[in-house]
Short mmCIF file of C-alpha atoms in Angstrom, two decimals:
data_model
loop_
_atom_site.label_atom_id
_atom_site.label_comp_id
_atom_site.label_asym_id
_atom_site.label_seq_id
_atom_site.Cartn_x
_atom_site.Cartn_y
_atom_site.Cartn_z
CA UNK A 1 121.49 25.90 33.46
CA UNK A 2 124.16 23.39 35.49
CA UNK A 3 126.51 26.10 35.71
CA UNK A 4 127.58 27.73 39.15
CA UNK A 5 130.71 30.06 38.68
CA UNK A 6 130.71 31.85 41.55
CA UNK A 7 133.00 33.97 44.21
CA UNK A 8 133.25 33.78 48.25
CA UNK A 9 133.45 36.78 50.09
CA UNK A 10 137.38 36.31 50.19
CA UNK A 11 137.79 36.67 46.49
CA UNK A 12 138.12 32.74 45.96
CA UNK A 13 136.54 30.62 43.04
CA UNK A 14 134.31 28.49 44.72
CA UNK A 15 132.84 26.58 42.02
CA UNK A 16 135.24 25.78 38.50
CA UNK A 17 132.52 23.10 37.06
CA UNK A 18 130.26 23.51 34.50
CA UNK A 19 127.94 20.65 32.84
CA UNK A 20 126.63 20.98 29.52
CA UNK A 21 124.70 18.67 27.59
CA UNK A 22 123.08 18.76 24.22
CA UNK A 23 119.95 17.69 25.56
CA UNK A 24 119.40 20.70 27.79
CA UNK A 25 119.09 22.19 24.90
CA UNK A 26 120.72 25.24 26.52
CA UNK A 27 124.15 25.30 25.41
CA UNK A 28 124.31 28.45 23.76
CA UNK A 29 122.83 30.18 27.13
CA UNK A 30 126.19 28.34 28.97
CA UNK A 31 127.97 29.83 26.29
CA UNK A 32 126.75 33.74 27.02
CA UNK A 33 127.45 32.79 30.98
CA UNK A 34 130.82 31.96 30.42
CA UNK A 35 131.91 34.79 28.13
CA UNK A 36 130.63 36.93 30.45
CA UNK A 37 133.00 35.17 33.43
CA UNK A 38 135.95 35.61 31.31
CA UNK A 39 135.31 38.92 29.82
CA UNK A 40 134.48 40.46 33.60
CA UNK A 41 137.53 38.51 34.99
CA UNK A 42 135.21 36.13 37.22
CA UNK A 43 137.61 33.18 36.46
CA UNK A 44 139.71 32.16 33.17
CA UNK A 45 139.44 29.82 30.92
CA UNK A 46 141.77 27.57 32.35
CA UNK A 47 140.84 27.05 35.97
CA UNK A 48 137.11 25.61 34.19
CA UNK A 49 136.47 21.99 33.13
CA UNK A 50 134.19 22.05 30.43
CA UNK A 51 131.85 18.77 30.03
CA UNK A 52 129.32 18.07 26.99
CA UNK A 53 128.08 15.21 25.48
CA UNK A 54 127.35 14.10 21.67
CA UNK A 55 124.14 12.64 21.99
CA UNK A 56 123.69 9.60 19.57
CA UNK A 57 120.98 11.06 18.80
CA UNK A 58 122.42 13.72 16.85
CA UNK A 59 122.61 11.31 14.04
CA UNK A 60 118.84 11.11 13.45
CA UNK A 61 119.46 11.61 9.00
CA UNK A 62 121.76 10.59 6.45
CA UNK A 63 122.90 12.94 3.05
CA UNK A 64 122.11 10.99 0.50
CA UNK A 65 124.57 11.36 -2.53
CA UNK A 66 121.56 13.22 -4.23
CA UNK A 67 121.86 15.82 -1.79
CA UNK A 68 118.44 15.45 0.14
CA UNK A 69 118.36 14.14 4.09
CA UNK A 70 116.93 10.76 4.87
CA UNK A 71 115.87 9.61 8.26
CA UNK A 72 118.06 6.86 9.63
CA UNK A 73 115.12 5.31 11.37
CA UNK A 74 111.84 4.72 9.15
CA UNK A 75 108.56 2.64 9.39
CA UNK A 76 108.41 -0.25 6.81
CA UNK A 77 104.78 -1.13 5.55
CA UNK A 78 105.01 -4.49 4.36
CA UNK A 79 102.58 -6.86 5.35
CA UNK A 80 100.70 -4.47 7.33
CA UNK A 81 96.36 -5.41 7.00
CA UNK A 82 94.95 -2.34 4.99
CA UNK A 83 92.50 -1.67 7.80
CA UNK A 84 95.40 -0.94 10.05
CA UNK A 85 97.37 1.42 8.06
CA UNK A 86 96.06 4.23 8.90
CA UNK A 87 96.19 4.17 12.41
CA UNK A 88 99.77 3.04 12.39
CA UNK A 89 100.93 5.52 10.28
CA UNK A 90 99.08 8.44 11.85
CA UNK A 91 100.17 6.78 15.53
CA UNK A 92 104.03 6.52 13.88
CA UNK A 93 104.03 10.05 13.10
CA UNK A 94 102.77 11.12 16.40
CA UNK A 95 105.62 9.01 18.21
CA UNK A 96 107.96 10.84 15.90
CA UNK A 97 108.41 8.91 12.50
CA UNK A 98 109.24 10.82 9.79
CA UNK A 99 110.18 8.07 7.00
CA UNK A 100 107.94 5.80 5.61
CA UNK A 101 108.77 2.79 3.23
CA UNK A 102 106.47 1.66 0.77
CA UNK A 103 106.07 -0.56 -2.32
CA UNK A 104 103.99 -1.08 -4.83
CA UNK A 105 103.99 -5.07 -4.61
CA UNK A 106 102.56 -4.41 -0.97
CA UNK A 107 99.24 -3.69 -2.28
CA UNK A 108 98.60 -0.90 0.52
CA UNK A 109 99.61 2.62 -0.96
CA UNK A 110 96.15 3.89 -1.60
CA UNK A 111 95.79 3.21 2.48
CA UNK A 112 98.72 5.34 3.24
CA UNK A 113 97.88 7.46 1.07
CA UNK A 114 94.65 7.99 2.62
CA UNK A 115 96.60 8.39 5.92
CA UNK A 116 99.13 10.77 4.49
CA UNK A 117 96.13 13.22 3.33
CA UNK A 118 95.26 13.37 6.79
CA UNK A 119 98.02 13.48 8.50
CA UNK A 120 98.54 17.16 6.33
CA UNK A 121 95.48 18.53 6.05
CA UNK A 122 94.76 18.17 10.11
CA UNK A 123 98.30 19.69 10.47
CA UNK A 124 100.09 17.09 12.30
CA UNK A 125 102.91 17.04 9.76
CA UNK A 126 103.79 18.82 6.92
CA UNK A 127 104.52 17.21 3.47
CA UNK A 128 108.67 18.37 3.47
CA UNK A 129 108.49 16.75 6.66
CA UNK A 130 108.28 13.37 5.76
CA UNK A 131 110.25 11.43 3.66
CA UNK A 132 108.70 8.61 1.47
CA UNK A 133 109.33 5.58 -0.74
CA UNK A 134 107.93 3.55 -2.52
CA UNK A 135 109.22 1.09 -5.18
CA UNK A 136 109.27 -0.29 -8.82
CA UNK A 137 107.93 -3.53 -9.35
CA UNK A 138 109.25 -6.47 -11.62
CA UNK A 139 106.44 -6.66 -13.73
CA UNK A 140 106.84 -2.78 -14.60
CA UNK A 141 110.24 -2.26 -15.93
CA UNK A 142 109.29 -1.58 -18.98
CA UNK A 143 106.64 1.10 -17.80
CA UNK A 144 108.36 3.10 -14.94
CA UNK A 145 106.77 6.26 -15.81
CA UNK A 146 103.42 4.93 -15.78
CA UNK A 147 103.87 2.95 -12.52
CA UNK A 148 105.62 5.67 -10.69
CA UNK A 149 102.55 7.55 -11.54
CA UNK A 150 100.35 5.08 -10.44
CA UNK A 151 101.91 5.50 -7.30
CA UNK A 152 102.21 8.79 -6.43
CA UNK A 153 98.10 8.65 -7.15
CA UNK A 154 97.41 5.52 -4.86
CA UNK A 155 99.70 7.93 -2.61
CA UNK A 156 98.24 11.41 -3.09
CA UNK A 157 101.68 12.86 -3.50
CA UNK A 158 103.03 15.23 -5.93
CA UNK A 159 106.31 13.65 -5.87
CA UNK A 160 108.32 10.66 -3.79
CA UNK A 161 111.72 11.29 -1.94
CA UNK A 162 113.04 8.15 -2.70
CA UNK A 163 111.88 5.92 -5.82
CA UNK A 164 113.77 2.34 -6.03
CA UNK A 165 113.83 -0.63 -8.12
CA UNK A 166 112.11 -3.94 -5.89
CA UNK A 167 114.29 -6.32 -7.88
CA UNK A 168 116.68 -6.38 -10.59
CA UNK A 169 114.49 -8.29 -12.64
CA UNK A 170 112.23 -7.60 -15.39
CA UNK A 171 108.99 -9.64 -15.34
CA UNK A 172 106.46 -10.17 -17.88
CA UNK A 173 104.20 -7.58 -17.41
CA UNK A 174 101.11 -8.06 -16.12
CA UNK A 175 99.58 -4.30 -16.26
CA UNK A 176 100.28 -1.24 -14.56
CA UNK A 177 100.42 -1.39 -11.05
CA UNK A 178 98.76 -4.89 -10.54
CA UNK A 179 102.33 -6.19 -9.34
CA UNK A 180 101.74 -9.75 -10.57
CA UNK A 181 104.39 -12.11 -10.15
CA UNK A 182 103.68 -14.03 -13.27
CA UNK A 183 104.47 -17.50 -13.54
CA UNK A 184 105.08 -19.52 -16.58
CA UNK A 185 103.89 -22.91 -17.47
CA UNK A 186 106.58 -24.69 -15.77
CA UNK A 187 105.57 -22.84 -12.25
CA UNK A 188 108.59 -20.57 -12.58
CA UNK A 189 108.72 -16.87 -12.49
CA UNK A 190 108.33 -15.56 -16.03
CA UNK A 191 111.55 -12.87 -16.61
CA UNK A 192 111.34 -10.70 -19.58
CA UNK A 193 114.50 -10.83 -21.21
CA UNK A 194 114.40 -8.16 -23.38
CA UNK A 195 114.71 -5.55 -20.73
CA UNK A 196 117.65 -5.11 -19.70
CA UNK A 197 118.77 -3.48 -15.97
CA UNK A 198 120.07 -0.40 -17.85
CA UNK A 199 117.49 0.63 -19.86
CA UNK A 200 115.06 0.33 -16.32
CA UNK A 201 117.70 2.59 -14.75
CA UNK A 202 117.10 5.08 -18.09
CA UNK A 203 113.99 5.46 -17.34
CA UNK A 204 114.36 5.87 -13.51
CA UNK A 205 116.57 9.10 -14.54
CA UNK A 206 113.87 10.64 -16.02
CA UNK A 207 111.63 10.54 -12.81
CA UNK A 208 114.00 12.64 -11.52
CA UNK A 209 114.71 15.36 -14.38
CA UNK A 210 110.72 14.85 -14.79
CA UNK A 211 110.36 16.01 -10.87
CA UNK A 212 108.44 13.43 -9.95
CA UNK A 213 110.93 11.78 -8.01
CA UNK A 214 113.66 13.01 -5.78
CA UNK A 215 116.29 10.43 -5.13
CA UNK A 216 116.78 7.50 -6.95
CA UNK A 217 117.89 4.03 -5.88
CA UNK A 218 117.75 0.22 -6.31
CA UNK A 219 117.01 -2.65 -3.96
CA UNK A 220 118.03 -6.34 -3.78
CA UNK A 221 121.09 -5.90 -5.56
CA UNK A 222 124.84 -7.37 -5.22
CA UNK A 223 128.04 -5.95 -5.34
CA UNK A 224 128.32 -6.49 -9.46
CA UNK A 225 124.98 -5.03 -10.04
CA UNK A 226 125.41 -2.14 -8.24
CA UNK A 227 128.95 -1.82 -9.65
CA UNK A 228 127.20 -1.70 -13.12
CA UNK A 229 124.60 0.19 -12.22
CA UNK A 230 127.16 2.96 -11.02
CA UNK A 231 129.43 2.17 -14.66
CA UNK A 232 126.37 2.89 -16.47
CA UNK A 233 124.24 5.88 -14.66
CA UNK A 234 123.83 9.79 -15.45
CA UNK A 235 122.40 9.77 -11.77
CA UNK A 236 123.91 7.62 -9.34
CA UNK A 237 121.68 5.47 -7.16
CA UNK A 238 121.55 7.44 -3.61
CA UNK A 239 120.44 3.86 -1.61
CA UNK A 240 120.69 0.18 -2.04
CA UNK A 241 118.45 -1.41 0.25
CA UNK A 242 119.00 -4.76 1.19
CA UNK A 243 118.35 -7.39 3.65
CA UNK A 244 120.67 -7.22 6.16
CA UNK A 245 120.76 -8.07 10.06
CA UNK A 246 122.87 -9.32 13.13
CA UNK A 247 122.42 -12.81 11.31
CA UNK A 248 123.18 -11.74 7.56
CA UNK A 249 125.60 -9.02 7.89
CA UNK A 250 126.61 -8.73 4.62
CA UNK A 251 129.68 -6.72 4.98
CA UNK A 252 131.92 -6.72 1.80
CA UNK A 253 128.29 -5.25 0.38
CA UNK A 254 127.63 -2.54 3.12
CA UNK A 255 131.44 -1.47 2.75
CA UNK A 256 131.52 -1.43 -0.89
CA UNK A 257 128.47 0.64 -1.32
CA UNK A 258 129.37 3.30 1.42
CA UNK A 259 132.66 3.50 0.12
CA UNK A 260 131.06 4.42 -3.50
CA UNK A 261 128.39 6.79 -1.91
CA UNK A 262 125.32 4.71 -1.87
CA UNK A 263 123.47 4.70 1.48
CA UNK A 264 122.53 0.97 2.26
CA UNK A 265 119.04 0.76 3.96
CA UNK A 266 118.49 -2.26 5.96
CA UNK A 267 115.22 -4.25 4.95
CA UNK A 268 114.56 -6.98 7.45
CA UNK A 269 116.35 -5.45 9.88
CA UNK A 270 115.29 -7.21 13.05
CA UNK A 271 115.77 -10.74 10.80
CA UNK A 272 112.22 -11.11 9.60
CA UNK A 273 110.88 -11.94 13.32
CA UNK A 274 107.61 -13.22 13.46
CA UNK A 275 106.93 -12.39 9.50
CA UNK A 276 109.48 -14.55 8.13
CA UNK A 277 109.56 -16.96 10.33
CA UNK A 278 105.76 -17.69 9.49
CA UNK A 279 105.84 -17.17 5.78
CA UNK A 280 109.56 -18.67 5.14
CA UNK A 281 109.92 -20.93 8.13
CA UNK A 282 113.20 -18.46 9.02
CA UNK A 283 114.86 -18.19 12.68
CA UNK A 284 114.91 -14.47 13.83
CA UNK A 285 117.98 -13.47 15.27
CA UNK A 286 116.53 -12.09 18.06
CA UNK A 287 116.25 -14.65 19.96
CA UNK A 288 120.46 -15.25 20.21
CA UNK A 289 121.44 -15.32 23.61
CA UNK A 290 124.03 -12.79 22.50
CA UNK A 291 121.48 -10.20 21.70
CA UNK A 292 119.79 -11.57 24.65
CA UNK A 293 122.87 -10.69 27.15
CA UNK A 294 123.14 -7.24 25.56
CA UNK A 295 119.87 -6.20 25.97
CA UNK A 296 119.99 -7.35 29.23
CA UNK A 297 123.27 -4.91 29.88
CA UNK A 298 121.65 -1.99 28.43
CA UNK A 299 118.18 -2.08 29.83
CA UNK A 300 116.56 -2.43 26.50
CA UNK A 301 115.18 -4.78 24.01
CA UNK A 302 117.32 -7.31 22.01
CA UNK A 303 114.88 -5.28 18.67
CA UNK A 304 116.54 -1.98 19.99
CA UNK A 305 120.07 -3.92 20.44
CA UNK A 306 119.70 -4.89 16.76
CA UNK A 307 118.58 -1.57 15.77
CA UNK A 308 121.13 0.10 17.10
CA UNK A 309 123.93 -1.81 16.08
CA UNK A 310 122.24 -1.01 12.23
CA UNK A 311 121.85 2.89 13.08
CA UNK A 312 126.22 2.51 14.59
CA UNK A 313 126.95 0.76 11.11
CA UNK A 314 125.69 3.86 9.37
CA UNK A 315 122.58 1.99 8.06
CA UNK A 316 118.95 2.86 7.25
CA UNK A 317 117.14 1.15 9.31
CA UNK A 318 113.23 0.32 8.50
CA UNK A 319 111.77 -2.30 10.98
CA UNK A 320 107.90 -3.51 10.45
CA UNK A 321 105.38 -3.64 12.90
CA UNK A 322 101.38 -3.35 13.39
CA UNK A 323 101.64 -2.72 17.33
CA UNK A 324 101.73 0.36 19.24
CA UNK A 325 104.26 -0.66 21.77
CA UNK A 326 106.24 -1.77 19.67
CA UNK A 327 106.72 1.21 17.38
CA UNK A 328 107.30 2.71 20.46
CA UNK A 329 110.00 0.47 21.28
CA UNK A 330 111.79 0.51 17.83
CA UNK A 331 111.86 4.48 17.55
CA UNK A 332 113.72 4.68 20.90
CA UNK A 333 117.41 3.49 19.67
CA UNK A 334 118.37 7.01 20.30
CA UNK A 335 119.31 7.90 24.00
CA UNK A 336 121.75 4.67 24.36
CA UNK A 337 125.27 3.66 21.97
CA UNK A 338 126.34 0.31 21.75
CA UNK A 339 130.63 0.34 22.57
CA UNK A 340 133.10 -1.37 20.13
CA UNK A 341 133.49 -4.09 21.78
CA UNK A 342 129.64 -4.96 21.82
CA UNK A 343 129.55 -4.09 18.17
CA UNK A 344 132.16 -6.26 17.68
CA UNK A 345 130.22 -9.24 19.44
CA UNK A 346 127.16 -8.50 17.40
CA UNK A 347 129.50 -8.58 14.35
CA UNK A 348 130.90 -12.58 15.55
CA UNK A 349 127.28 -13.58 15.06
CA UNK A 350 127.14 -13.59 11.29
CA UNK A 351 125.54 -16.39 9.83
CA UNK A 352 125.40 -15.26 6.41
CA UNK A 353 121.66 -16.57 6.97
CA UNK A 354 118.93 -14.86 4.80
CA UNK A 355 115.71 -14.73 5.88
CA UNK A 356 113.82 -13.70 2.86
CA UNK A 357 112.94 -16.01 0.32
CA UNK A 358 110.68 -14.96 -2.43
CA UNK A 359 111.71 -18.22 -4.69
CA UNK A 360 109.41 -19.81 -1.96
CA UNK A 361 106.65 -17.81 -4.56
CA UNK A 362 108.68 -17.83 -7.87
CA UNK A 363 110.22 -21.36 -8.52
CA UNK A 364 113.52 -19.79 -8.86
CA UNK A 365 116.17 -18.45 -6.55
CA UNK A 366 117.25 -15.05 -8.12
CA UNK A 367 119.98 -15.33 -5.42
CA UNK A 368 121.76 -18.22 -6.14
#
């Protein structure tokens, strides 16, 4: 157990240290031993040093405000080939994934939900096991029942954990589910001003009294719409998730939404890597020498180093791959913590430097 509390034939303690770790996973059996040596006058309490450890890995789920547990570490879908998702996600569970983020503008939830089926009815996982999202998209804000619907079909689910709004923009819509990003003559994206952010949120409440939706939450919003989004909601949004990384920290938003109770998950959270970099022409962060140093210091990967400096800021976290390795690699940010200095040195390398740029696709820059 790593405890010896013992005597020597002259009546002397010849052993007052005792390890215990939460990873033995035996702390309550340490616990019974030494009772046992102070109730039968073995030794007191004061002549032992008592040694444990919080593991970082303690943290593995945040409350949301909604009540319900999310995983701090999930497995983003985005751009991931439909032949390929079920593998992943079947191979993600097995490593020990337990949240999976979705969307209806990635065209792939009738694949996971393909994998999903399986992954319950073989009995690797159980449906309360896993927490998933998926998310409303532009061109639907004026039929959220019907699209979250449409979704929980493509996924074979009887409800979602987490339902958010993609953008806070209504588009002209396009038909259920078909996630068009419709442009107008003039090559720019088409926004539907008669719906307003509000009335989408309305109907976003009644997923929830409905039961077809657990948690609510929005996605790609600022610091003003989220402050009117809190103003004007019956049920508070439990997550903004936003793009955010060692290179586009975006602090005064992380702050101000923790501060008010909304959980921030970080999109992008390894700075768009390969993905970005070949669809926007973006620089990952990962390759910073700083990140570079760190990983170097800690015997891991600058991807964990960036992981774990999200996980430390009390962030979702929901990096992207289609390898094995390296969904591997990204689920172990658990046995190491960064120190306060280091997170301090990640925290010099803001850029304020986004890597996602969807006005690449819509003429306009919903950002500026």
């Amino acid at each position: 157990m790593g405890a010896n509390i013992g005597k020597s034939k002259d009546g002397e303690v010849i052993e007052r240290r005792c390890k215990r770790m939460a990873k033995y996973k035996n702390e309550e059996e340490v616990g019974e031993a030494l009772k046992e040596a102070f109730n039968s006058g073995l030794v007191k309490r004061e002549d032992l040093f008592i040694t444990t450890k919080l593991e970082a890995k303690k943290k593995m789920a945040i409350t949301l405000n909604s009540g319900f547990k999310m995983p701090i570490i999930g497995l983003g879908v985005w751009r991931m080939e439909s032949q390929q998702v079920k593998d992943l996600i079947l191979n993600s569970i097995k490593i020990g994934y337990r949240h999976f983020d979705c969307a209806a503008d990635y065209k792939n939830e009738a694949e996971v939900g393909v994998a999903l089926k399986e992954a319950f009815t073989s009995g690797l996982v159980k449906r309360e096991d896993l927490f998933i999202t998926t998310k409303l998209w532009n061109s639907d804000h004026g039929h959220v029942i019907e699209a979250c619907k449409d979704s929980l079909k493509k996924l074979q689910l009887d409800y979602l954990d987490l339902y958010l709004v993609h953008f806070p923009v209504a588009t002209r819509h396009t038909g259920v589910g078909t996630t068009d990003s419709a442009l107008g003559e003039d090559g720019v994206l088409d926004i539907d001003t008669t719906i307003s952010l509000e009335t989408t949120w309305r109907a976003m409440e009644d997923l929830v009294s409905m039961g077809l939706v657990r948690s609510i939450g929005i996605s790609n919003y600022d610091i003003f719409l989220t402050r009117d989004c809190l103003a004007y909601s019956k049920i508070k949004p439990a997550v903004n998730q936003i793009e955010t990384h060692p290179y586009f920290q975006r602090e005064s938003l992380v702050k101000f939404c923790q501060k008010h109770g909304v959980c921030v998950t970080a999109h992008t959270p390894l700075g768009g890597a390969a993905a970005n970099t070949e669809w926007f022409g973006t620089v990952s962060c990962l390759d910073d020498q700083v990140l570079k140093g760190l990983a170097e210091k800690y015997k891991k990967t600058t991807a964990q180093i960036a992981l774990r400096w999200g996980i430390q800021r009390n962030t979702v976290v929901i990096p992207k791959s289609s390898k094995l390795e390296r969904l591997k690699e990204n689920f172990q940010v658990f046995d190491f913590e960064l120190s306060k200095e280091d997170m301090e040195l990640i925290g010099s390398m803001d850029k304020k430097y986004r890597t996602n740029q969807p006005a690449r696709f819509w003429g306009i820059d919903l950002f500026a």
